[in-house]
XYZ file of C-alpha atoms in Angstrom:
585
model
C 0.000 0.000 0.000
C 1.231 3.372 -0.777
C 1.854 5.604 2.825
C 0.110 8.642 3.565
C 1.091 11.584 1.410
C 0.854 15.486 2.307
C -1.983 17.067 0.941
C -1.161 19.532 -2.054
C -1.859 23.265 -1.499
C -1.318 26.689 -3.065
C 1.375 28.659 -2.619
C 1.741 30.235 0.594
C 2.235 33.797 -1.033
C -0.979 33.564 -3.174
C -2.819 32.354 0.006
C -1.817 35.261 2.192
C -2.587 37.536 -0.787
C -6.194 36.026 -0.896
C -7.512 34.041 1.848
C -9.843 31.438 0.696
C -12.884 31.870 2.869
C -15.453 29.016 2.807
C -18.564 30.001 4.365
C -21.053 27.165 5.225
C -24.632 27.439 6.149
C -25.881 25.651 9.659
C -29.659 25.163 9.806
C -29.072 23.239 13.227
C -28.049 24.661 16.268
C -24.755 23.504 18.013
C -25.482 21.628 21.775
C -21.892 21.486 22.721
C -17.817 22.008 21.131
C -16.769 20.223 24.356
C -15.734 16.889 22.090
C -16.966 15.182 25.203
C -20.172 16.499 25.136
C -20.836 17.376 21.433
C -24.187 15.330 20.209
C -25.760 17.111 17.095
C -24.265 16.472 13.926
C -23.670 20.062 13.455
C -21.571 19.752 16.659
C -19.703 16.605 15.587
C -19.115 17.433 12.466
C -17.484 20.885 13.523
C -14.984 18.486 16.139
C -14.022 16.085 13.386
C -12.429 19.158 11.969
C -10.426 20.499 14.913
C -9.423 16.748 16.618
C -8.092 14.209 15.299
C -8.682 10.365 16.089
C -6.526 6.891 15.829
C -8.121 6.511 12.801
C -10.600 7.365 10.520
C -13.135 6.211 7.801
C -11.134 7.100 4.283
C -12.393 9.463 1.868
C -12.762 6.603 -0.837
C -15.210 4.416 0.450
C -15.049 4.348 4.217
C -12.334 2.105 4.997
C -9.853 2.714 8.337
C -7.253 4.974 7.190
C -4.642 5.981 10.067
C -5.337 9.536 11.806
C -3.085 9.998 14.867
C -1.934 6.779 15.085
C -0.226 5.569 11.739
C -0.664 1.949 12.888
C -2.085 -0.401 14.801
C -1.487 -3.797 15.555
C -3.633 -6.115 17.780
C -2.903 -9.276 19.340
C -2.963 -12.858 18.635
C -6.085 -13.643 20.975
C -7.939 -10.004 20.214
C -7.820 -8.732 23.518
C -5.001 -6.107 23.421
C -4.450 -3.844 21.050
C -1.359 -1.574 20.355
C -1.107 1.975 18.424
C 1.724 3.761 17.048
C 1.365 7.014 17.181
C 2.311 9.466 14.806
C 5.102 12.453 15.124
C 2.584 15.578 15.152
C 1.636 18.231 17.257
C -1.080 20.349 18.973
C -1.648 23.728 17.354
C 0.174 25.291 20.197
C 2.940 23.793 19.664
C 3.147 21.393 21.949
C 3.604 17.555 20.875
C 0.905 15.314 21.079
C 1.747 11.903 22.537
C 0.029 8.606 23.531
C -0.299 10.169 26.638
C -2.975 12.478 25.374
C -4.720 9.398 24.163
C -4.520 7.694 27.060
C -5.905 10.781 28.957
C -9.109 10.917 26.538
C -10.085 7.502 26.530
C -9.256 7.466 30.666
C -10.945 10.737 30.963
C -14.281 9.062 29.652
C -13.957 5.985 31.093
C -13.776 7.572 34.580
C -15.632 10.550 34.368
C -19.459 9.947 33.961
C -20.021 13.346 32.427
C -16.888 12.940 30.030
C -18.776 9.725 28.861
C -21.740 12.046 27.542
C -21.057 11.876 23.748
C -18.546 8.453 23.268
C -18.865 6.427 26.696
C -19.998 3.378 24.343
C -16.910 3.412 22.780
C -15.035 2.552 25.826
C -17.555 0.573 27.120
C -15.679 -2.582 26.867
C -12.108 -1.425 27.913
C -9.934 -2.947 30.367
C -7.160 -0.639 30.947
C -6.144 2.142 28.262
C -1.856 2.776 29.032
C 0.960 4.965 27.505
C 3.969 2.509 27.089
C 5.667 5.272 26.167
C 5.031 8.508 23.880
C 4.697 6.920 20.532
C 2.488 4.055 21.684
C -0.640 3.484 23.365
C -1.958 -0.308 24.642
C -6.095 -0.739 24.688
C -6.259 -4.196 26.601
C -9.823 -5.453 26.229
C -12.529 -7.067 28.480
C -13.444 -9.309 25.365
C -12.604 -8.950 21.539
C -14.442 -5.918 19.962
C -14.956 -6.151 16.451
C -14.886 -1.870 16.050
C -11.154 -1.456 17.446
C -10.438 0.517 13.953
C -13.301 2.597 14.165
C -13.107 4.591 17.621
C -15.196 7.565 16.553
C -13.428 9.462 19.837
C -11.669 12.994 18.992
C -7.717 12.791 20.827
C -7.944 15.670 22.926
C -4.984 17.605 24.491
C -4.342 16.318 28.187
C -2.513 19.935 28.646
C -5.558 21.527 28.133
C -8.906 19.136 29.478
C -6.315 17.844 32.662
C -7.049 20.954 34.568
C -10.628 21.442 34.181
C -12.738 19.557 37.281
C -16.201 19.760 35.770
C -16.144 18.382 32.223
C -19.896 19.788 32.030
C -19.323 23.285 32.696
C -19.648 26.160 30.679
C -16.865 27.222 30.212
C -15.759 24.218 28.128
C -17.580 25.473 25.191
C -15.271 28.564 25.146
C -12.063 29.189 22.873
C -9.329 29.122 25.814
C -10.612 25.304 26.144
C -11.872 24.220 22.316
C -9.192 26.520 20.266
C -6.191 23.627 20.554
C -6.841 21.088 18.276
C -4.718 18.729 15.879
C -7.140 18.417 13.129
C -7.049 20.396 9.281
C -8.526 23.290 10.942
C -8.885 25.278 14.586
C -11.807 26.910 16.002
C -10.972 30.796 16.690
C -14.590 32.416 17.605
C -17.238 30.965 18.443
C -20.752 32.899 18.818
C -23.195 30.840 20.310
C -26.102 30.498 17.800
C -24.557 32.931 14.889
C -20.900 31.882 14.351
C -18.232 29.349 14.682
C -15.381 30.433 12.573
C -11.623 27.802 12.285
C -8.812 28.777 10.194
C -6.419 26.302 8.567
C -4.287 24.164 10.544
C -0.910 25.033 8.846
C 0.905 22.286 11.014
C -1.362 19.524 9.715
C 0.146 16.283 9.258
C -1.299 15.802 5.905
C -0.487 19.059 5.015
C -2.268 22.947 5.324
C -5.803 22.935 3.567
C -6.346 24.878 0.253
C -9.441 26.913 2.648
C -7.559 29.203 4.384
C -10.747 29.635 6.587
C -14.256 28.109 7.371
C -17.274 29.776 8.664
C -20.568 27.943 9.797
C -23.282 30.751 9.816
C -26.516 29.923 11.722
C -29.606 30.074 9.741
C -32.865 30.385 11.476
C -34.526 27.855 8.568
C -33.681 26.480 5.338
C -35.502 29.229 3.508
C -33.163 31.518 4.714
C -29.972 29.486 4.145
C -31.163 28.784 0.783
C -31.483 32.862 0.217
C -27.860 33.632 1.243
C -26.392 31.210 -0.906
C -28.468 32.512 -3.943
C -26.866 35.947 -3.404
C -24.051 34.400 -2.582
C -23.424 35.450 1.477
C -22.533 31.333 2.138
C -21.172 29.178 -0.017
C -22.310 25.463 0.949
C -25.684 24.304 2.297
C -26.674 20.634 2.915
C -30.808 19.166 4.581
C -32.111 21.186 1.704
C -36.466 20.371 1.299
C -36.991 18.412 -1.836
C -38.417 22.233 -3.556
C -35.560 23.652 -2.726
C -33.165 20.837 -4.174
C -35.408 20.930 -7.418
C -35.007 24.583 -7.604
C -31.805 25.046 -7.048
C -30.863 22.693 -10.072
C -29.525 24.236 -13.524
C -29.070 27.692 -11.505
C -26.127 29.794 -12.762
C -23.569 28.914 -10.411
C -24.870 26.736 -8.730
C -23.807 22.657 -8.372
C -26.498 20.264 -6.925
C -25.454 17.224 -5.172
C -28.114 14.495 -4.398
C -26.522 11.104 -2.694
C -27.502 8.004 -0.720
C -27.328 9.185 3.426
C -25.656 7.630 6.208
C -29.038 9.164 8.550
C -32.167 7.927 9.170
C -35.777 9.663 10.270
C -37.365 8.602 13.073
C -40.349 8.710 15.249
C -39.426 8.029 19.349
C -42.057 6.203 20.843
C -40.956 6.568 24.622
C -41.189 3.180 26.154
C -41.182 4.644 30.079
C -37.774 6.402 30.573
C -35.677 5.453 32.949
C -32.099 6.485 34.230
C -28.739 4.348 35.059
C -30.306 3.333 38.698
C -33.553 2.417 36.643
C -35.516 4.533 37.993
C -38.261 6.448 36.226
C -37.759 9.825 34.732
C -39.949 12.339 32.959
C -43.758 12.248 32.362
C -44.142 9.776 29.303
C -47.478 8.500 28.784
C -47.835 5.009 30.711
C -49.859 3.524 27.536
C -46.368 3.957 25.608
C -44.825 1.270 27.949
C -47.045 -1.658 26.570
C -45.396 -2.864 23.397
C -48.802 -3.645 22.060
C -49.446 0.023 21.446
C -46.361 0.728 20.255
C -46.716 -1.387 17.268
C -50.053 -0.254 16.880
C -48.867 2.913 16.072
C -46.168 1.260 14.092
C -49.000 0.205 11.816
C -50.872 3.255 11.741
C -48.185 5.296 10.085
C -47.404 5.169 6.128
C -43.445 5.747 5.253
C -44.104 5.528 1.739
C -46.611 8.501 2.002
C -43.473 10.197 3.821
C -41.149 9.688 1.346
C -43.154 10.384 -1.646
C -44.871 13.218 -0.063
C -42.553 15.319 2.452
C -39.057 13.815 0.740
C -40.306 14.056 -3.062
C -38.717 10.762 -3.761
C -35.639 11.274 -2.507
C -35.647 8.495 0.572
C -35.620 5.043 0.855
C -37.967 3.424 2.464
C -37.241 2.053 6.444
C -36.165 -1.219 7.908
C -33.680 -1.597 11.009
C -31.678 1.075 12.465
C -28.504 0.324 9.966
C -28.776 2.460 6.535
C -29.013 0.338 3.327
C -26.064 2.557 2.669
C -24.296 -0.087 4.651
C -26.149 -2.778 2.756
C -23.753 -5.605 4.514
C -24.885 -5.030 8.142
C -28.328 -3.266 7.079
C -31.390 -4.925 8.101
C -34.790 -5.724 6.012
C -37.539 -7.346 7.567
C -39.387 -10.141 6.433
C -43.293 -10.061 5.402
C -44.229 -11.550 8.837
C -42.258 -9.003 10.739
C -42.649 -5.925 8.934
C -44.756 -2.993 9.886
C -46.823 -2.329 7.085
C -49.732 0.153 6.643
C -53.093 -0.791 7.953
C -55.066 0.861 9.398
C -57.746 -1.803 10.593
C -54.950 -3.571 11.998
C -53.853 -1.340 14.258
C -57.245 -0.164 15.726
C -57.776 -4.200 16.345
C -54.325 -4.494 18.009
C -55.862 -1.340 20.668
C -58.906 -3.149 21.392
C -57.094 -6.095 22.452
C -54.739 -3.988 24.173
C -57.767 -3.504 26.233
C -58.106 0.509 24.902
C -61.430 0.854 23.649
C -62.918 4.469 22.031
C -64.703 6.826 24.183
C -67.691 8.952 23.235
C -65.787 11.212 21.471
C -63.550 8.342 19.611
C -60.077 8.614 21.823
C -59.561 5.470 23.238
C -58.719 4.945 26.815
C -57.415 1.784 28.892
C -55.109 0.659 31.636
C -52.580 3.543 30.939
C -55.063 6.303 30.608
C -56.755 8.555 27.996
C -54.754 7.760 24.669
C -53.709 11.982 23.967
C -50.580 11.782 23.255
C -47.532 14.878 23.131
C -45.827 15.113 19.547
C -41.928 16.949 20.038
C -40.686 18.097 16.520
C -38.273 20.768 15.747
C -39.883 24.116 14.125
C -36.872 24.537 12.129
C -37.485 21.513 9.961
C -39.757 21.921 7.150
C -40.051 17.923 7.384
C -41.123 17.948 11.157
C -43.945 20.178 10.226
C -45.280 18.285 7.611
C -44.450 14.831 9.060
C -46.236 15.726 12.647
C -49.426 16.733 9.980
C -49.535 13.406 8.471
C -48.800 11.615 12.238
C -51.450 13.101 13.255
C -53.972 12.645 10.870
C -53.376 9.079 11.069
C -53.470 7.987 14.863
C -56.798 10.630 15.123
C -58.235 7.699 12.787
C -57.250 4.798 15.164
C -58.128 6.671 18.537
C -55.517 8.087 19.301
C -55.109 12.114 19.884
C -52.252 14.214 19.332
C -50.903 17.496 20.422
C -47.737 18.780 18.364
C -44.993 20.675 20.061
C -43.048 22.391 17.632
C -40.366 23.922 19.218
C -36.733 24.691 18.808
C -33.681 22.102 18.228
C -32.196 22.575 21.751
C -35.890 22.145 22.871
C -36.295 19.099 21.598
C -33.275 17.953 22.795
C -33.775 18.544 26.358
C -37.365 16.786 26.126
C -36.128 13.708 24.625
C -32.995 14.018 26.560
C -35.028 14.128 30.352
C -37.846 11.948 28.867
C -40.632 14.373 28.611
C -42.227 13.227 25.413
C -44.756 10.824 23.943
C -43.712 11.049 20.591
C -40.846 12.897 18.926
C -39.387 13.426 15.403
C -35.674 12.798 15.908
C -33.276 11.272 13.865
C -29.590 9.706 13.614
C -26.268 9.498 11.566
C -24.501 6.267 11.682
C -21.188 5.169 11.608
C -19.541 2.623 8.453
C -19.488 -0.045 11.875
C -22.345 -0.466 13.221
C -21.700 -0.680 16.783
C -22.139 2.903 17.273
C -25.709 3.101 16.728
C -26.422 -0.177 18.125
C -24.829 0.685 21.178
C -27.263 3.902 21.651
C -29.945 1.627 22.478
C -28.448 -0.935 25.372
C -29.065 -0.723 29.289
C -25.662 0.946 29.360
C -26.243 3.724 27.980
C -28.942 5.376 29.928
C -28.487 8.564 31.206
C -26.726 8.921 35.211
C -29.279 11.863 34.974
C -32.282 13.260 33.319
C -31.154 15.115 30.962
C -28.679 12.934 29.276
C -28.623 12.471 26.120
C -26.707 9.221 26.127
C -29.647 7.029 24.873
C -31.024 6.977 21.748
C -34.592 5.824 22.621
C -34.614 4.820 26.727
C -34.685 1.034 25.248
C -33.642 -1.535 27.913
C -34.103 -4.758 26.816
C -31.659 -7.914 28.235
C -32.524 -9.921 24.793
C -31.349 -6.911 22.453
C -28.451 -6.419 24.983
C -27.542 -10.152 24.612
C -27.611 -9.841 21.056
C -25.457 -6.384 20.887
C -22.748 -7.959 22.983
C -22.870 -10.889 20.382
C -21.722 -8.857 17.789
C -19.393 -6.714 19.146
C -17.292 -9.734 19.576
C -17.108 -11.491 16.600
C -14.617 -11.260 14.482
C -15.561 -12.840 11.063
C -17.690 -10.580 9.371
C -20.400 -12.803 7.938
C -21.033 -13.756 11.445
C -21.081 -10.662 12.743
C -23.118 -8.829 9.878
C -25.574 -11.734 11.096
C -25.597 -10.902 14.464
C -25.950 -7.008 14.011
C -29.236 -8.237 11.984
C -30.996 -9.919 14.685
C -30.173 -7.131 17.633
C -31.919 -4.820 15.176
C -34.882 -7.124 14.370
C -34.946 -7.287 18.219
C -35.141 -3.336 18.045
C -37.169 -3.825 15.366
C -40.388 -5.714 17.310
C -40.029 -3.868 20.688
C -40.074 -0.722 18.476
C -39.280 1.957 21.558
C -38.211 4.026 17.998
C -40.012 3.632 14.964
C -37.598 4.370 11.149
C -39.592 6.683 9.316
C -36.993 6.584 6.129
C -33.702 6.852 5.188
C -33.442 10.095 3.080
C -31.235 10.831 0.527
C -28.557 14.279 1.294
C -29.515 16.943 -0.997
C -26.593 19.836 -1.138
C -25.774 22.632 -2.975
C -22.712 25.249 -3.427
C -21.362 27.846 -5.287
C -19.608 26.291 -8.263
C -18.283 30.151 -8.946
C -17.017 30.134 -5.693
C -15.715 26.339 -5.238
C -14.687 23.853 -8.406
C -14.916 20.445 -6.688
C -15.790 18.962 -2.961
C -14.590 15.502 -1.749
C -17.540 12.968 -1.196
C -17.823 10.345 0.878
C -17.711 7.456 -0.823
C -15.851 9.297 -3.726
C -17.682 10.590 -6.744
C -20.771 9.764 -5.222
C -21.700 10.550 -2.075
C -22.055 13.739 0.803
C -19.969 16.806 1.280
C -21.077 17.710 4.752
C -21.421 15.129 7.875
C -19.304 12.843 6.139
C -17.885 10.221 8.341
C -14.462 12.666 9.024
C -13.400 16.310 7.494
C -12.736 15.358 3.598
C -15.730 17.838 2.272
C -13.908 20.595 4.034
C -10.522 19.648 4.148
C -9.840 19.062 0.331
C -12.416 21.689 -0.566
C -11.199 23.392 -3.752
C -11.199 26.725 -5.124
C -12.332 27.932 -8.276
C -9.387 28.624 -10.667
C -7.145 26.310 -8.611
C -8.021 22.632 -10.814
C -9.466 20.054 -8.869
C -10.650 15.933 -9.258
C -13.796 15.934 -11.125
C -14.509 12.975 -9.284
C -15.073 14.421 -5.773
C -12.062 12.442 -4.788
C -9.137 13.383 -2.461
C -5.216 12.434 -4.074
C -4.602 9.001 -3.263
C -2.185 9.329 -1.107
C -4.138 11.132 1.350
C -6.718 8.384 2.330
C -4.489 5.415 1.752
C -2.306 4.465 4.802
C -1.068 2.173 7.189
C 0.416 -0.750 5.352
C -0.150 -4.222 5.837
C -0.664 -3.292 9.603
C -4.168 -1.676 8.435
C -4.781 -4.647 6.367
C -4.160 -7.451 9.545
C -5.928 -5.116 11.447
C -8.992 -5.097 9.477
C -8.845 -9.315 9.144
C -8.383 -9.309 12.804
C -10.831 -6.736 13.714
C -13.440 -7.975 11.164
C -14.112 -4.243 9.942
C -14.086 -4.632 6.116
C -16.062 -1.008 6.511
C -18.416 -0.968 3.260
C -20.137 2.117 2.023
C -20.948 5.402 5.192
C -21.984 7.911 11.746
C -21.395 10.630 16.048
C -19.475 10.532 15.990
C -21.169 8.685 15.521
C -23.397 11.700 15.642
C -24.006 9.852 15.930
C -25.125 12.167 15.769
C -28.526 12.976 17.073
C -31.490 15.390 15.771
């Protein structure tokens, strides 16, 4: 394999001369740029620019590719792994060691609130050591098949040592966030208007052609979609199917429409509960009978969503795995699958033991069926898809109340458990253990307020079947066993998949000749699995790969280390997650 090679920029003179300025348009607010804390994909995405991790998934088509560590080597039996790390440096100045890695994955093994955003990752650690400053030992509990895909930004032990209270405020300023190692370093950051990062001119692959990002916060899409018509930003992504189709064959203006790592969902809380088990929030006691849930599986139409609210551009919804991953993605069978019907579902209520009332709203062992419906009043989607929600559970007995209200909103309600229903959502990682790990016992909050669960699902069965997985290391096996924890998921259904939708983008091609995608050529710009949209962003005038494609010897790295690692570790990473997002909605 050919070793990493130093990315290619312009000359330094003709940069300082005129600083490339790539402005980007945020319709999501940002929860957190504490790495340890950061949840929204707006958030996540903005750290996978300023940290780096032991690896990453390549610009190509997803595979490892070495980040600060250029290798990695595990053991015969699985159970310890060793890292070489790489001679770079924080933007400081200061060098960056295994002993900063060692500090971050300590920090959040240790540190309840430092487990916030990547606890799962760690999850199955035994001991995380510094041998020495180039390499870092990870000795296991039990094999874990995701070793080269730790979605966990290296932080700076110089910098987060200090600080006592990983959850206060002042983590989200510059003094803490502003040393990084990635392609590019936060310098202001205005909460709800402006996080601006200049080039990293130390990089290890070498200084970005983008002298300078900018993510402006846009109230809506409407508005985002405005300023990059008269050309105030240059790159938008969640654009509304109108808006894509308008956008198309404008004068300097490039569409990009791809397959997406994210999928749409609809929370159904299932009675949440923190780390002691013990009830929190004010969910509606119905929603803790699984009986009801899958009624009102059955009483909502995804292909009326995808036709209707994403024009076509969405596939249509199985498990909690994208068919973007089609090798661990799961499809359920004609028994199992939750199809439209109406009649169905109001049968399933009356045994349920929920009859209708006088005025057709059913009632039963849990109480009046009037239900709470979160959705975020930024999203054209959440507007229209609470509309069609609603129409259809009025017509089985159940009543509805929307709460549209802002993102951080609707974070804090599904975060403490005070919903019925939400609209949320999810990006996934190329291995699947991220997402599947959002759902187990272990990650329920210490606290209300957490937002370390995906859904408040607690279920031994599906966490039988997740640890499964995580330790197998042949990949047909495993792909197998990642199937049947989501089928699990699946007929419990604490979270119902709405659709997978496609990412619609746009930019200005007067502005910017070519953006990496991830895979290459065909997919996303923005909340790619790492920085490649941004990093190899190039200018207009300066040539570029018509392909969307980063130089080869950029995401290819690691030797035949990367290639036992990926037999060992049984993560042959096909095609497109926090950090994985995750990255949460």
């Amino acid at each position: 394999m050919l070793a990493a090679g130093p990315f290619v920029a312009a000359p330094a003179q003709a940069q300082e001369q005129q600083p490339t300025v790539l402005r980007v348009a945020l319709v999501q607010d940002i929860d957190h740029l504490n790495p340890f804390l950061a949840s929204f994909a707006s958030s996540s995405m903005i750290g996978r620019l300023s940290w780096e991790f032991l690896s990453l998934p390549s610009a190509e088509d997803a595979t490892p590719t070495p980040g600060v560590a250029e290798k990695w080597q595990p053991s015969a039996d699985g159970l310890t792994w060793t890292f070489t790390i790489r001679d770079m440096k924080w933007s400081d100045g200061k060098p960056l060691t295994a002993n900063d890695a060692a500090f971050t994955f300590n920090k959040i093994m240790n540190d309840d609130a430092a487990a916030e955003a990547n606890g799962n990752f760690v999850e199955n650690f035994e001991t995380v050591t510094a041998t020495d400053p180039k390499t870092l030992t990870i000795k296991l509990k039990k094999p874990q098949a995701s070793m080269t895909a730790l979605d966990v930004p290296i932080v700076p032990e110089h910098i987060w040592g200090p600080v006592k209270d990983i959850a206060a405020p002042e983590t989200d300023t510059i003094a803490k966030v502003g040393v990084g190692s990635g392609p590019f370093i936060i310098t202001e950051y205005r909460v709800n208007e402006l996080v601006r990062l200049k080039a990293n001119p130390d990089y290890w692959r070498g200084k970005s052609k983008v002298d300078e990002l900018q993510f402006l916060r846009f109230d809506n899409a409407d508005a985002a979609v405005s300023a990059l018509r008269n050309g105030e930003v240059d790159l938008i992504n969640r654009l509304t199917p109108t808006q894509f189709n308008a956008l198309q064959g404008q004068a300097n203006i490039t569409t990009n429409n791809a397959a997406g790592r994210r999928y749409d969902e609809l929370l159904i809380n299932p009675g949440a509960q923190n780390a002691q088990r013990q009830p929190i929030g004010d969910g509606h006691a119905a929603l803790k009978d699984v009986r009801v849930r899958k009624a009102i599986a059955r009483a909502i139409d995804p292909q009326v969503i995808i036709d209707k609210v994403l024009g076509g551009f969405g596939e249509a919804p199985g498990g909690i795995v994208p068919p973007l991953f089609k090798t661990y993605h799961y499809e359920p069978g004609p028994n199992e699958k939750y199809t439209f019907d109406l009649a169905a579902a109001n049968a399933a209520l009356d045994q349920a033991g929920y009859p209708r009332g006088a005025d057709g709203v059913r009632s039963g062992p849990g109480g009046r069926l009037q239900l709470r419906l979160v959705g975020h009043a930024s999203r054209d989607y959440d507007q229209r898809v609470a509309e069609y929600i609603t129409g259809w559970l009025r017509e089985v007995g159940i009543a509805v109340e929307k709460k549209l209200v802002s993102d951080n909103e609707v974070d804090a309600s599904t975060s403490a458990g005070t919903y019925d229903l939400a609209i949320s959502g999810w990006g996934t990682n190329p291995d699947p253990d991220y997402i599947l790990s959002k759902h187990t016992c272990g990650l329920l909050p210490a606290s209300a307020g957490s937002t370390s669960s995906a859904s408040f699902f607690c279920d031994p069965e599906y966490d039988r079947l997740y640890g499964e997985q995580a330790a197998l290391l042949d990949q047909g096996q495993r792909a197998e066993a990642v199937k049947r924890a989501q089928a699990r998921h699946y007929d419990q259904a604490p979270s119902l998949v709405l659709d997978y939708k496609n990412v619609l983008e746009a930019y200005r091609s007067d502005r910017f000749s070519d953006f990496p995608k991830q895979p290459a050529g065909k997919g996303s710009i923005m909340e790619q699995n790492g920085y490649w949209g941004f990093y190899g962003a190039t200018p207009a005038g300066q040539g570029g790969d018509s392909g969307g494609g980063i130089p080869v010897g950029v995401w290819i790295g690691g030797g035949a280390v990367v290639a036992i690692a990926l037999v060992v570790g049984g993560v042959a990473l096909a095609r497109r997650g926090k950090t994985a997002d995750e990255d949460k909605e």
